[in-house]
PDB file of C-alpha atoms in Angstrom:
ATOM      1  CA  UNK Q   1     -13.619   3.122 -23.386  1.00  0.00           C
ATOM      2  CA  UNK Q   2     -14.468   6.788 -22.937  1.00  0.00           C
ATOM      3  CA  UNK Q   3     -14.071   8.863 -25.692  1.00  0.00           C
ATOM      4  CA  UNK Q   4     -11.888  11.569 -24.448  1.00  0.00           C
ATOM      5  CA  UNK Q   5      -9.896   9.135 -22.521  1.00  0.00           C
ATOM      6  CA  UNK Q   6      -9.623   7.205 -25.969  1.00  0.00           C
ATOM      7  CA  UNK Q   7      -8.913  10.299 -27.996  1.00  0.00           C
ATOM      8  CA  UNK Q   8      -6.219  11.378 -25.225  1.00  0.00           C
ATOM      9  CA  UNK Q   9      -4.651   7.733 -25.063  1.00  0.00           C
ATOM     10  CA  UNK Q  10      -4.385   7.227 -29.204  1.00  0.00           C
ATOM     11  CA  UNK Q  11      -3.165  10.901 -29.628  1.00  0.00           C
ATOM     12  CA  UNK Q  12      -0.311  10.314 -26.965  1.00  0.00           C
ATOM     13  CA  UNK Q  13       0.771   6.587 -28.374  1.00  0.00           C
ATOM     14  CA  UNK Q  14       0.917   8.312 -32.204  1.00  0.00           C
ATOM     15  CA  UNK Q  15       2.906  11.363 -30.832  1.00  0.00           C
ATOM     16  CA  UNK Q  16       5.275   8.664 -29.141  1.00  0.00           C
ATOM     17  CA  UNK Q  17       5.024   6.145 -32.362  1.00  0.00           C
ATOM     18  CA  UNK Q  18       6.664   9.291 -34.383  1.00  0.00           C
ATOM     19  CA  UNK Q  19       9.130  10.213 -32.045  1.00  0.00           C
ATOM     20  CA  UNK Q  20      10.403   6.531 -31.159  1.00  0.00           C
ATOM     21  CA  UNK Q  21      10.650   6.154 -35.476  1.00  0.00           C
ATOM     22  CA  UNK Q  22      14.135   4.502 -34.548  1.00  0.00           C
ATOM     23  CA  UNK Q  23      13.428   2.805 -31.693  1.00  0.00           C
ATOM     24  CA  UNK Q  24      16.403   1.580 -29.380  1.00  0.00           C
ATOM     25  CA  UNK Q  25      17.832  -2.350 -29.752  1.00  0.00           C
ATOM     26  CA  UNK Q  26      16.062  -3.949 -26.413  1.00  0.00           C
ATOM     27  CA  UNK Q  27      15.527  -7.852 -25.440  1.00  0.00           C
ATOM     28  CA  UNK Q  28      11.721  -7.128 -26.507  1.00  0.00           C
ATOM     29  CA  UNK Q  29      10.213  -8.533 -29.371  1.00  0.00           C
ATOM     30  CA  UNK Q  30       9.162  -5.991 -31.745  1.00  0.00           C
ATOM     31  CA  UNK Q  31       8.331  -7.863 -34.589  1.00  0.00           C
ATOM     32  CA  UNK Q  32       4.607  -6.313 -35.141  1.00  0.00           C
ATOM     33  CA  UNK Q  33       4.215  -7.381 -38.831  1.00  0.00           C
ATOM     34  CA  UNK Q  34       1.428  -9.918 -39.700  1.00  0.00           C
ATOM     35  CA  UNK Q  35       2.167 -13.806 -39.068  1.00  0.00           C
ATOM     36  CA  UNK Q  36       1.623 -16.587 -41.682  1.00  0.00           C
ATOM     37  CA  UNK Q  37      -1.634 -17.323 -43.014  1.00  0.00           C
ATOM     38  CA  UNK Q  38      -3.255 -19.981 -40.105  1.00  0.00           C
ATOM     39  CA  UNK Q  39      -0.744 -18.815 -37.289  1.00  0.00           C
ATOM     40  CA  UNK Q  40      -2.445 -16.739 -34.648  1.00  0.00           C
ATOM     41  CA  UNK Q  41      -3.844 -13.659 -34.823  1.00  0.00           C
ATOM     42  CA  UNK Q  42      -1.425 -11.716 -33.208  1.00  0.00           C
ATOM     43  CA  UNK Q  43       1.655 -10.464 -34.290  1.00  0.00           C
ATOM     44  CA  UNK Q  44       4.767 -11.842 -32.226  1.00  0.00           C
ATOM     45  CA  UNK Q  45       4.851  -8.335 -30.074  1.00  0.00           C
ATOM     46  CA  UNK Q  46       1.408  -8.890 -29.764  1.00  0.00           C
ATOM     47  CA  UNK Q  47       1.478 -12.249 -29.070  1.00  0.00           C
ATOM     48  CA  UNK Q  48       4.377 -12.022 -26.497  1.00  0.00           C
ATOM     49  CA  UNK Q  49       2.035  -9.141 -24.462  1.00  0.00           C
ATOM     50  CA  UNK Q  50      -0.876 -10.833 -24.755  1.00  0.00           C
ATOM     51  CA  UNK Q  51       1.073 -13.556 -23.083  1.00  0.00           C
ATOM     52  CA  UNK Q  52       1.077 -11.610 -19.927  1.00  0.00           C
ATOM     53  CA  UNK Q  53      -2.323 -11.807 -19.361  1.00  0.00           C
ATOM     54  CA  UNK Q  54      -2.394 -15.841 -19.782  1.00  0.00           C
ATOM     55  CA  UNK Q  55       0.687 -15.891 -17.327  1.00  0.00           C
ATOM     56  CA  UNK Q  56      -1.149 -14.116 -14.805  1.00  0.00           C
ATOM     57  CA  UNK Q  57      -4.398 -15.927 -15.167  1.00  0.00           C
ATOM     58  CA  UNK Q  58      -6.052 -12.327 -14.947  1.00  0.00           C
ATOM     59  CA  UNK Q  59      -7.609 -10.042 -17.385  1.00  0.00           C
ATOM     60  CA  UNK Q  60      -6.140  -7.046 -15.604  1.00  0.00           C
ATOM     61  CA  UNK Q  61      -2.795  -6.136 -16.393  1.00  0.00           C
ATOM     62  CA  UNK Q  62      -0.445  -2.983 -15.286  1.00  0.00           C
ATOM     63  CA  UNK Q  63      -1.489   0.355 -13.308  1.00  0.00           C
ATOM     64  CA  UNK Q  64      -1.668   3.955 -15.124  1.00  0.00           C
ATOM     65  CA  UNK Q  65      -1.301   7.133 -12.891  1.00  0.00           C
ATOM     66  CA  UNK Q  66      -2.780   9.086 -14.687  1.00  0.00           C
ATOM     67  CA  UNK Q  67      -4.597   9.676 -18.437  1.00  0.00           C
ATOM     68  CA  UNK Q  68      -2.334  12.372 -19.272  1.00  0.00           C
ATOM     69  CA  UNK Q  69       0.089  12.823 -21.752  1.00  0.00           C
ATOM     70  CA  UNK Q  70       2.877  12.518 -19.087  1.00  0.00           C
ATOM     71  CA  UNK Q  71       1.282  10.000 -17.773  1.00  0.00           C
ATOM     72  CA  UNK Q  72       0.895   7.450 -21.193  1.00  0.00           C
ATOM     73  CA  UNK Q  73       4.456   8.151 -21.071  1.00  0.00           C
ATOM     74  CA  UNK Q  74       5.345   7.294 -17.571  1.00  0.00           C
ATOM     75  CA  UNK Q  75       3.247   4.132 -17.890  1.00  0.00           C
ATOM     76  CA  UNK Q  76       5.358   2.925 -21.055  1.00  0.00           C
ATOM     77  CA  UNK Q  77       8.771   3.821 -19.865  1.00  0.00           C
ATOM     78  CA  UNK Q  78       7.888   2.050 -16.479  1.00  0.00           C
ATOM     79  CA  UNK Q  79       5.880  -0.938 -17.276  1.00  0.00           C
ATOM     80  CA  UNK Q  80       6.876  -1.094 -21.290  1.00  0.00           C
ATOM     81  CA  UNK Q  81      10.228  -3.638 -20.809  1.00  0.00           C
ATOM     82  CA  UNK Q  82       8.390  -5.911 -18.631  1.00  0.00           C
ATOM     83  CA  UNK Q  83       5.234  -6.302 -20.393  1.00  0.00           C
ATOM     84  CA  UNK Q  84       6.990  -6.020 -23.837  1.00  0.00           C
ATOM     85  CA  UNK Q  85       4.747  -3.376 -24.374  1.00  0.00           C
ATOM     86  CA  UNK Q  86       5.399  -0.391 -27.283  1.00  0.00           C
ATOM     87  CA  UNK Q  87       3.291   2.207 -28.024  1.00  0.00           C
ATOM     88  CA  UNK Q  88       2.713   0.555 -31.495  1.00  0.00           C
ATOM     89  CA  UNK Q  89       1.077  -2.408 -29.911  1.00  0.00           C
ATOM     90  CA  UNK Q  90      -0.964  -1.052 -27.712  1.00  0.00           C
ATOM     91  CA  UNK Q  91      -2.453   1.429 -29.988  1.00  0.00           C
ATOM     92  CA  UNK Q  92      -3.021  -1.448 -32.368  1.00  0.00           C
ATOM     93  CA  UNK Q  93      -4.655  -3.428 -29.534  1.00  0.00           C
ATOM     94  CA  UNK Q  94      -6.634  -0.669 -28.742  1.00  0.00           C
ATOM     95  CA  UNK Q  95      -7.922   0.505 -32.138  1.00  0.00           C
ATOM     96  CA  UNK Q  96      -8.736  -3.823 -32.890  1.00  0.00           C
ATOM     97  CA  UNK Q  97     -10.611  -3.870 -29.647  1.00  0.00           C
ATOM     98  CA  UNK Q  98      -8.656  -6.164 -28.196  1.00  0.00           C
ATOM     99  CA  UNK Q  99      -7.185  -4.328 -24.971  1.00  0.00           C
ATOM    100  CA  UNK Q 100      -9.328  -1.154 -23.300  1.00  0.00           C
ATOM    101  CA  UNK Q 101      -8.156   1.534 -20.763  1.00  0.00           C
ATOM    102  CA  UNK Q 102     -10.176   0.943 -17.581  1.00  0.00           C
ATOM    103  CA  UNK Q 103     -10.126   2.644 -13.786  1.00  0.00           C
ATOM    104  CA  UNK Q 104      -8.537   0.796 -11.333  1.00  0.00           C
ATOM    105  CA  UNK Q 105     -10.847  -0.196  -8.861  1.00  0.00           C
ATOM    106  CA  UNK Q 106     -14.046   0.582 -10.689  1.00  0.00           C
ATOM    107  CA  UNK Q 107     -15.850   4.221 -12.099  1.00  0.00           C
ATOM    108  CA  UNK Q 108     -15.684   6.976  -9.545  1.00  0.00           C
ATOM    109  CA  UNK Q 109     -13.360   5.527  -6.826  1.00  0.00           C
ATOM    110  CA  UNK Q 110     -10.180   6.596  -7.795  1.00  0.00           C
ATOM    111  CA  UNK Q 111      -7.995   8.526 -10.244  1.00  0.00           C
ATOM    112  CA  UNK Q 112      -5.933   4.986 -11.416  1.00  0.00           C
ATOM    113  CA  UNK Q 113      -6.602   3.076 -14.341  1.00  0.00           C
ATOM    114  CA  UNK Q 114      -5.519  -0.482 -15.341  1.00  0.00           C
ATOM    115  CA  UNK Q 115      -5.540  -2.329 -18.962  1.00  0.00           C
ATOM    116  CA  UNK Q 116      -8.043  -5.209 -19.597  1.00  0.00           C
ATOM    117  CA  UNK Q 117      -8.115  -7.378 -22.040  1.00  0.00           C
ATOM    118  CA  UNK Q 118     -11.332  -7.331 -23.824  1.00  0.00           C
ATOM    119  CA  UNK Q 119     -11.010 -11.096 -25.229  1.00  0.00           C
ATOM    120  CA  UNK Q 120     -11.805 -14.111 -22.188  1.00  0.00           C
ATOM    121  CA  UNK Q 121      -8.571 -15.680 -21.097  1.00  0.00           C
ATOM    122  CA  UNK Q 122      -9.438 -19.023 -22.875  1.00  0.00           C
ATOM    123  CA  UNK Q 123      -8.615 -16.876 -26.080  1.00  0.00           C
ATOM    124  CA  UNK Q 124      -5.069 -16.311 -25.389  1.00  0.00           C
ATOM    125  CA  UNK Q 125      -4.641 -19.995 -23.661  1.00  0.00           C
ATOM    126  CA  UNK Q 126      -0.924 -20.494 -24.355  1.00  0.00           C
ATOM    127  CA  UNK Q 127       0.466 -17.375 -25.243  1.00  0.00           C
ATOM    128  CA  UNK Q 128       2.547 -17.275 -22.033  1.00  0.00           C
ATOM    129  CA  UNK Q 129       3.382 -20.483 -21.288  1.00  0.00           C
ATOM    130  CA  UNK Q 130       6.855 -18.897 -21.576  1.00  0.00           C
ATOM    131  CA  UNK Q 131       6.443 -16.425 -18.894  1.00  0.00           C
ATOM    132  CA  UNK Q 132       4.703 -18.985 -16.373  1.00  0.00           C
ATOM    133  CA  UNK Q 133       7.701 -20.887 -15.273  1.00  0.00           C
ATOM    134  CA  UNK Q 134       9.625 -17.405 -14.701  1.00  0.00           C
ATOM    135  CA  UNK Q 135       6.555 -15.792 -12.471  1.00  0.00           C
ATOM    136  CA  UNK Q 136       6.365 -19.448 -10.059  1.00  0.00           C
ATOM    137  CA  UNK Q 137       9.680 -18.662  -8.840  1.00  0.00           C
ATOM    138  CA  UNK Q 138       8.417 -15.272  -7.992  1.00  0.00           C
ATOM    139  CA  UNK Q 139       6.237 -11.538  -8.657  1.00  0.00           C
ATOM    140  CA  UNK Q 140       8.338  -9.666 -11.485  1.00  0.00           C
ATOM    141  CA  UNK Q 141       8.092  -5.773 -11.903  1.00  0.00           C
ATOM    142  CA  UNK Q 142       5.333  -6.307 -14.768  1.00  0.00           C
ATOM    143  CA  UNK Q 143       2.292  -5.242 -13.453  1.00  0.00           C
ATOM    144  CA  UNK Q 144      -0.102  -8.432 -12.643  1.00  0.00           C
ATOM    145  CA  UNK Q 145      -0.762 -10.429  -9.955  1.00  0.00           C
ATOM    146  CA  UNK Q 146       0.895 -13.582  -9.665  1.00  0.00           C
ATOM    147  CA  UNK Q 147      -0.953 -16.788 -10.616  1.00  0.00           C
ATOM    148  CA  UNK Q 148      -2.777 -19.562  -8.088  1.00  0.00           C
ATOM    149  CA  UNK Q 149      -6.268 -18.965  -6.976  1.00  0.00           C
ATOM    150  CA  UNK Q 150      -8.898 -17.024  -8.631  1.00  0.00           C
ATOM    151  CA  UNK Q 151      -7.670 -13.617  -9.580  1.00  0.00           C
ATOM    152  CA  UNK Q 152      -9.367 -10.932  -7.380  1.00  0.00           C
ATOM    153  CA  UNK Q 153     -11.921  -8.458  -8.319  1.00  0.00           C
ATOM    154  CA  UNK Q 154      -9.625  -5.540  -8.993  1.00  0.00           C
ATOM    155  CA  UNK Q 155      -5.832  -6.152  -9.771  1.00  0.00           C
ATOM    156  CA  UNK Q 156      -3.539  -6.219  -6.783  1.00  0.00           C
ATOM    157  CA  UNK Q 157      -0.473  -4.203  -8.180  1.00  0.00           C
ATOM    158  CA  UNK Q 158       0.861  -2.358  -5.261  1.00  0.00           C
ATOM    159  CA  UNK Q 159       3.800  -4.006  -5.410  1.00  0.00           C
ATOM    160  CA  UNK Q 160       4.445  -4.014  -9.069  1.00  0.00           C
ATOM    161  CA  UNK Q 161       6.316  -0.057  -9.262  1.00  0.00           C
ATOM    162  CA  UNK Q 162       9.812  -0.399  -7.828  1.00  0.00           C
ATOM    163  CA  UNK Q 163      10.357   2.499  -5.207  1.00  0.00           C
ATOM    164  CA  UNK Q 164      13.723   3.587  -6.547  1.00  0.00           C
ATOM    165  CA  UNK Q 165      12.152   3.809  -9.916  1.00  0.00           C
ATOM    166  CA  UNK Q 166       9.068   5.673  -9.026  1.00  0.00           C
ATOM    167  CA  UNK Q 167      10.941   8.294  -7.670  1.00  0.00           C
ATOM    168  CA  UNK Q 168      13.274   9.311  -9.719  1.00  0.00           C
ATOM    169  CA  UNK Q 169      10.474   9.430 -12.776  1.00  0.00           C
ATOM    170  CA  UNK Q 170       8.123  11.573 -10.109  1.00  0.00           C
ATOM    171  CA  UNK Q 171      11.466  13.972  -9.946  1.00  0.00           C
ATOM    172  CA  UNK Q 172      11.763  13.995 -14.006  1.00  0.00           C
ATOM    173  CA  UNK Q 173       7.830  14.898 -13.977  1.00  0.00           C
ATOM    174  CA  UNK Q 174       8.014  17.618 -11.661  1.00  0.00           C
ATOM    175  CA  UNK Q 175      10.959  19.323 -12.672  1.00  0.00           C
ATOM    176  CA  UNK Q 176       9.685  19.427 -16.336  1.00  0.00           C
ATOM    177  CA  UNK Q 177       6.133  20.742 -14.619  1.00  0.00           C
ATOM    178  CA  UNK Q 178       7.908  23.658 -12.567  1.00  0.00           C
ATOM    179  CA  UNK Q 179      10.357  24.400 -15.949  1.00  0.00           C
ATOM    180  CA  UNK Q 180       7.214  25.126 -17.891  1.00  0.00           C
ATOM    181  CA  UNK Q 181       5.614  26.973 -15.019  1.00  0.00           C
ATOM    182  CA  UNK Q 182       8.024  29.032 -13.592  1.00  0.00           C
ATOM    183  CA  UNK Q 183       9.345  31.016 -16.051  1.00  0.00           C
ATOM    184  CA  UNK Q 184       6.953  32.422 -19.074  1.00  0.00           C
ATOM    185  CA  UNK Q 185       9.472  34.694 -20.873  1.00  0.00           C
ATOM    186  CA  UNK Q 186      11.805  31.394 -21.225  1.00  0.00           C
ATOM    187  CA  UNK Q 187       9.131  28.922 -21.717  1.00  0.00           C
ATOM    188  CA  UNK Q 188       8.054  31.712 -24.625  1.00  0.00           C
ATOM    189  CA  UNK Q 189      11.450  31.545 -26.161  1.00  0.00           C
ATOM    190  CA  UNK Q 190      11.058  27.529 -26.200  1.00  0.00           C
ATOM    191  CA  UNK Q 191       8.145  27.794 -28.627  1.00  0.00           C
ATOM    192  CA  UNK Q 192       5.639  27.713 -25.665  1.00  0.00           C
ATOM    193  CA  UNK Q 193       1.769  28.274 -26.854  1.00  0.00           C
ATOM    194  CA  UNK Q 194       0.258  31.357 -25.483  1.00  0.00           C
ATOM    195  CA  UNK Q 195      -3.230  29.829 -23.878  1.00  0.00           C
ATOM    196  CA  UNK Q 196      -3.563  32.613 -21.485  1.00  0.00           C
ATOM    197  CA  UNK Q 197      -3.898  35.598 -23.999  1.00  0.00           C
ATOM    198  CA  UNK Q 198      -5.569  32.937 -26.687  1.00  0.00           C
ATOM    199  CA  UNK Q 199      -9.358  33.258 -28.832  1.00  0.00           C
ATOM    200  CA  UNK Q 200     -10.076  29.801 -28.979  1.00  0.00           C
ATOM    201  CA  UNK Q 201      -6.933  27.665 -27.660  1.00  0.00           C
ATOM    202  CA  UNK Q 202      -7.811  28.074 -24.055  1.00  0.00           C
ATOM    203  CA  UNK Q 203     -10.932  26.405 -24.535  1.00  0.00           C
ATOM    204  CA  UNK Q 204      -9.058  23.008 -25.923  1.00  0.00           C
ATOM    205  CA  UNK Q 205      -8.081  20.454 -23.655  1.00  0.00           C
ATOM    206  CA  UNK Q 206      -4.219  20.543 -22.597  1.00  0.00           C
ATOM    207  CA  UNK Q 207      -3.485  18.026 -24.787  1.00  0.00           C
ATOM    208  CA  UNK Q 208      -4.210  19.202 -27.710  1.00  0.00           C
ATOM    209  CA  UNK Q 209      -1.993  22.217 -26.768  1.00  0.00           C
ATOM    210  CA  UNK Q 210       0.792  19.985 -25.962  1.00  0.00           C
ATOM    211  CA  UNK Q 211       0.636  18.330 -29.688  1.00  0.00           C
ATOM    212  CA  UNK Q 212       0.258  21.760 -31.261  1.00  0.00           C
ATOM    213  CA  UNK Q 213       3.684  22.704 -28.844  1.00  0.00           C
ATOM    214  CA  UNK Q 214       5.223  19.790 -30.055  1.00  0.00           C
ATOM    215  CA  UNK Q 215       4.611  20.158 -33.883  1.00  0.00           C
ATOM    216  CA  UNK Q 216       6.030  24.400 -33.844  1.00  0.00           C
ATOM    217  CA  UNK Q 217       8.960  22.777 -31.567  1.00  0.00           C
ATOM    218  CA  UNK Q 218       9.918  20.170 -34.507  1.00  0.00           C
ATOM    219  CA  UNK Q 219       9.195  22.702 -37.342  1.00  0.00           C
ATOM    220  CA  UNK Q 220      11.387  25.207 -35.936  1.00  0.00           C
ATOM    221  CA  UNK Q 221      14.683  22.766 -35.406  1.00  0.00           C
ATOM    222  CA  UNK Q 222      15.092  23.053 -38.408  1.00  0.00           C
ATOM    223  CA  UNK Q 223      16.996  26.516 -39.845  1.00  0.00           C
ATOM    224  CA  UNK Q 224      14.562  28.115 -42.189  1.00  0.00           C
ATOM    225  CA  UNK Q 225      15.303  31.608 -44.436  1.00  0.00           C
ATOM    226  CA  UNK Q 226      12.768  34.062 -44.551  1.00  0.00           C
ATOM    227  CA  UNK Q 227      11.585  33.219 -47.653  1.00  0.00           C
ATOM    228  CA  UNK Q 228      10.931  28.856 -46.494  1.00  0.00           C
ATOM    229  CA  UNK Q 229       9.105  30.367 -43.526  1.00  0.00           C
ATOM    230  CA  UNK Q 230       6.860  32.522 -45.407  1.00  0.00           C
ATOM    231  CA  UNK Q 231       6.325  28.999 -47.815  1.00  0.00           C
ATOM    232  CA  UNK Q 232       5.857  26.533 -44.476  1.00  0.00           C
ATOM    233  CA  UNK Q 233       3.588  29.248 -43.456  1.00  0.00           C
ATOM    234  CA  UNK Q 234       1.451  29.234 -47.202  1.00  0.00           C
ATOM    235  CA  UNK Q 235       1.494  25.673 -46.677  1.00  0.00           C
ATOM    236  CA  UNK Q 236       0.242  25.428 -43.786  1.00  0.00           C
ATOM    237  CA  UNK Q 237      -2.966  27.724 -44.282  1.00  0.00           C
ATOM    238  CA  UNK Q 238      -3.841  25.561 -47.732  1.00  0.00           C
ATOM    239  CA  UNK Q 239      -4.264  22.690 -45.734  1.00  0.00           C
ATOM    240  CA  UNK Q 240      -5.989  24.628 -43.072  1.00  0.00           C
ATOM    241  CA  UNK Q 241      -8.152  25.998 -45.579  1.00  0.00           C
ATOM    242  CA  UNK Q 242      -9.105  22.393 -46.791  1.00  0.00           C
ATOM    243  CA  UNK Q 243      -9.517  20.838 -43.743  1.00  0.00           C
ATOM    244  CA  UNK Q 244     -11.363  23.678 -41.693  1.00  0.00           C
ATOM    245  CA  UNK Q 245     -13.404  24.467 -45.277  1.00  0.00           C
ATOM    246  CA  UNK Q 246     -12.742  28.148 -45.096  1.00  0.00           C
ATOM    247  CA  UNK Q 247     -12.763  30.488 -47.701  1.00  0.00           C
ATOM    248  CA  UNK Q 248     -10.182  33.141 -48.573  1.00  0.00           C
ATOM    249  CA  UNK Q 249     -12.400  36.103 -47.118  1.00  0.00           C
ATOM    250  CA  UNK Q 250     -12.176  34.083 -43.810  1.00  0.00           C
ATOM    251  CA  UNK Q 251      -8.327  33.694 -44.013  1.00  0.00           C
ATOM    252  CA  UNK Q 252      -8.078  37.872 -44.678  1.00  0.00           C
ATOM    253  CA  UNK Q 253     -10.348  38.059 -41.284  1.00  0.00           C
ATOM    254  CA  UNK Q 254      -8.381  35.835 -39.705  1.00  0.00           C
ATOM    255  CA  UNK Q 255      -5.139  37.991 -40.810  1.00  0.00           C
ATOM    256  CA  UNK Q 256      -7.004  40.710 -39.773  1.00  0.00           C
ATOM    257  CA  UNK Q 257      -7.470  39.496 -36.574  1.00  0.00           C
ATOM    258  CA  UNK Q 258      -3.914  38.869 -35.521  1.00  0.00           C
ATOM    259  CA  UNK Q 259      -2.804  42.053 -36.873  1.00  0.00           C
ATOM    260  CA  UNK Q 260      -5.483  44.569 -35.666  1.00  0.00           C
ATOM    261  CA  UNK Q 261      -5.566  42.912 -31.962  1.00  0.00           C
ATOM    262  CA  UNK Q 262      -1.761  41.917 -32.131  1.00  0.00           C
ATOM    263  CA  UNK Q 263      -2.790  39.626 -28.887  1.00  0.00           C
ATOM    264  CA  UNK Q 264       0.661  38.599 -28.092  1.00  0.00           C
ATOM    265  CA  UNK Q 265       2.230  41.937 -29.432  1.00  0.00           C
ATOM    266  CA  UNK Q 266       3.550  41.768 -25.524  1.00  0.00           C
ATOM    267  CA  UNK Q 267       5.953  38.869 -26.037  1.00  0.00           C
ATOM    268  CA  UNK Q 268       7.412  40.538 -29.387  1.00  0.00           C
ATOM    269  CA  UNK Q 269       8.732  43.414 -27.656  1.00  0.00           C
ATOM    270  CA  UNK Q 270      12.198  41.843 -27.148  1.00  0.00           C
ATOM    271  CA  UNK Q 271      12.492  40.484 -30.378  1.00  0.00           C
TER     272      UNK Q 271
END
């Protein structure tokens, strides 16, 4: 898999792995701990995904807009029931090298990708006998082609996103897009990151920016005095000094930095 799409894909499916910590009662099986000694390889939730791919008779399973943060997201909350697919398991799949993250219809043709299972299909042999007898009677919502005949050389899933559904996550996309876009003074007061007027920041992908706006967004729910902020704060540069290996003379120029320049000094004036 391509590194940044890889780095983009397992950063999303953490971020989502922390915020789903209690994640909701659903027919799925979520039972990701490891099996007996001699069983297969695969945890149930594994097992039962995996399944898919033996049900279909195709290595090719579901269609991803786009390798986005939004669009990890839309993928799981679209395709995740059917497939019994979490973010847990397919990060696990991933990092095992068991499932990759692959375009569509090939490098360079379009902006769609499409997971394939890394392992041949003799591997999994049995894993959905299960599903099999539900697909005959007809093409569910989970993202494969249905079985007889030799698959085809890309997946057909044009019918696998139900209208209804695709529009009204489109709508919860956009509106979130034009919220953060629209308005800079509220989407300041929200705990928005500052790329614009930024050293280094701008220079990161959006993603990264997005986890570093998450993170301040949970760290601030949380009523803090003066005297906890100025602590979080400490705490936070000791680790930064640690993991960037910077000395204390760099912290004061860093200081120095943000109060000589005073960047975002703009943004302060109402508060």
């Amino acid at each position: 898999m391509n590194p940044i799409i890889h780095d983009i894909v397992t950063s999303t499916l953490k971020s989502m792995i922390v915020e789903q910590a209690t994640p909701p009662v659903t027919s799925k099986e979520t039972d990701n701990s490891a099996g007996d000694a001699g069983d297969s390889p695969f945890t149930p939730a594994e097992a039962k995904f995996l399944g898919k791919f033996d049900a279909y008779g195709s290595r090719h399973i579901g269609i991803i807009y786009s390798i986005s943060d939004i669009g990890i997201r839309e993928f799981i909350m679209r395709s995740g029931k059917d497939l019994n697919l979490t973010p847990d398991i397919l990060l696990t799949l991933i990092k095992n090298k068991i499932i990759k993250i692959v375009p569509y219809s090939g490098w360079g043709r379009n902006d769609d990708y499409t997971l394939e299972l890394r392992l041949s299909l003799d591997d999994i042999d049995g894993l959905g006998d299960a599903d099999k007898a539900t697909i005959e009677k007809g093409s569910d919502a989970s993202g494969a082609p249905a079985p007889g005949g030799a698959p085809p050389p890309a997946p057909d899933l044009a019918w696998v996103v139900k209208y209804g559904d695709v529009l009204t996550e489109s709508a919860k996309i956009a509106k979130k897009l034009i919220s953060e876009s629209t308005n800079k003074k509220e989407y300041a007061d929200k705990n928005g990151i500052y790329v614009k007027d930024s050293r280094i920041l701008k220079t990161l992908p959006t993603a990264y920016v997005k986890h570093l706006e998450r993170l301040i967004a949970v760290l601030s729910k949380k009523k803090h005095t003066a005297a906890q902020k100025q602590k979080l704060i400490a705490d936070i540069i000791d680790n930064l000094a640690i993991n960037f290996n910077i000395t204390n003379s760099q912290i004061v120029k860093s200081f120095n930095m943000f109060k000589q320049q005073a960047k975002l000094k703009k943004y302060l004036k109402d508060k």
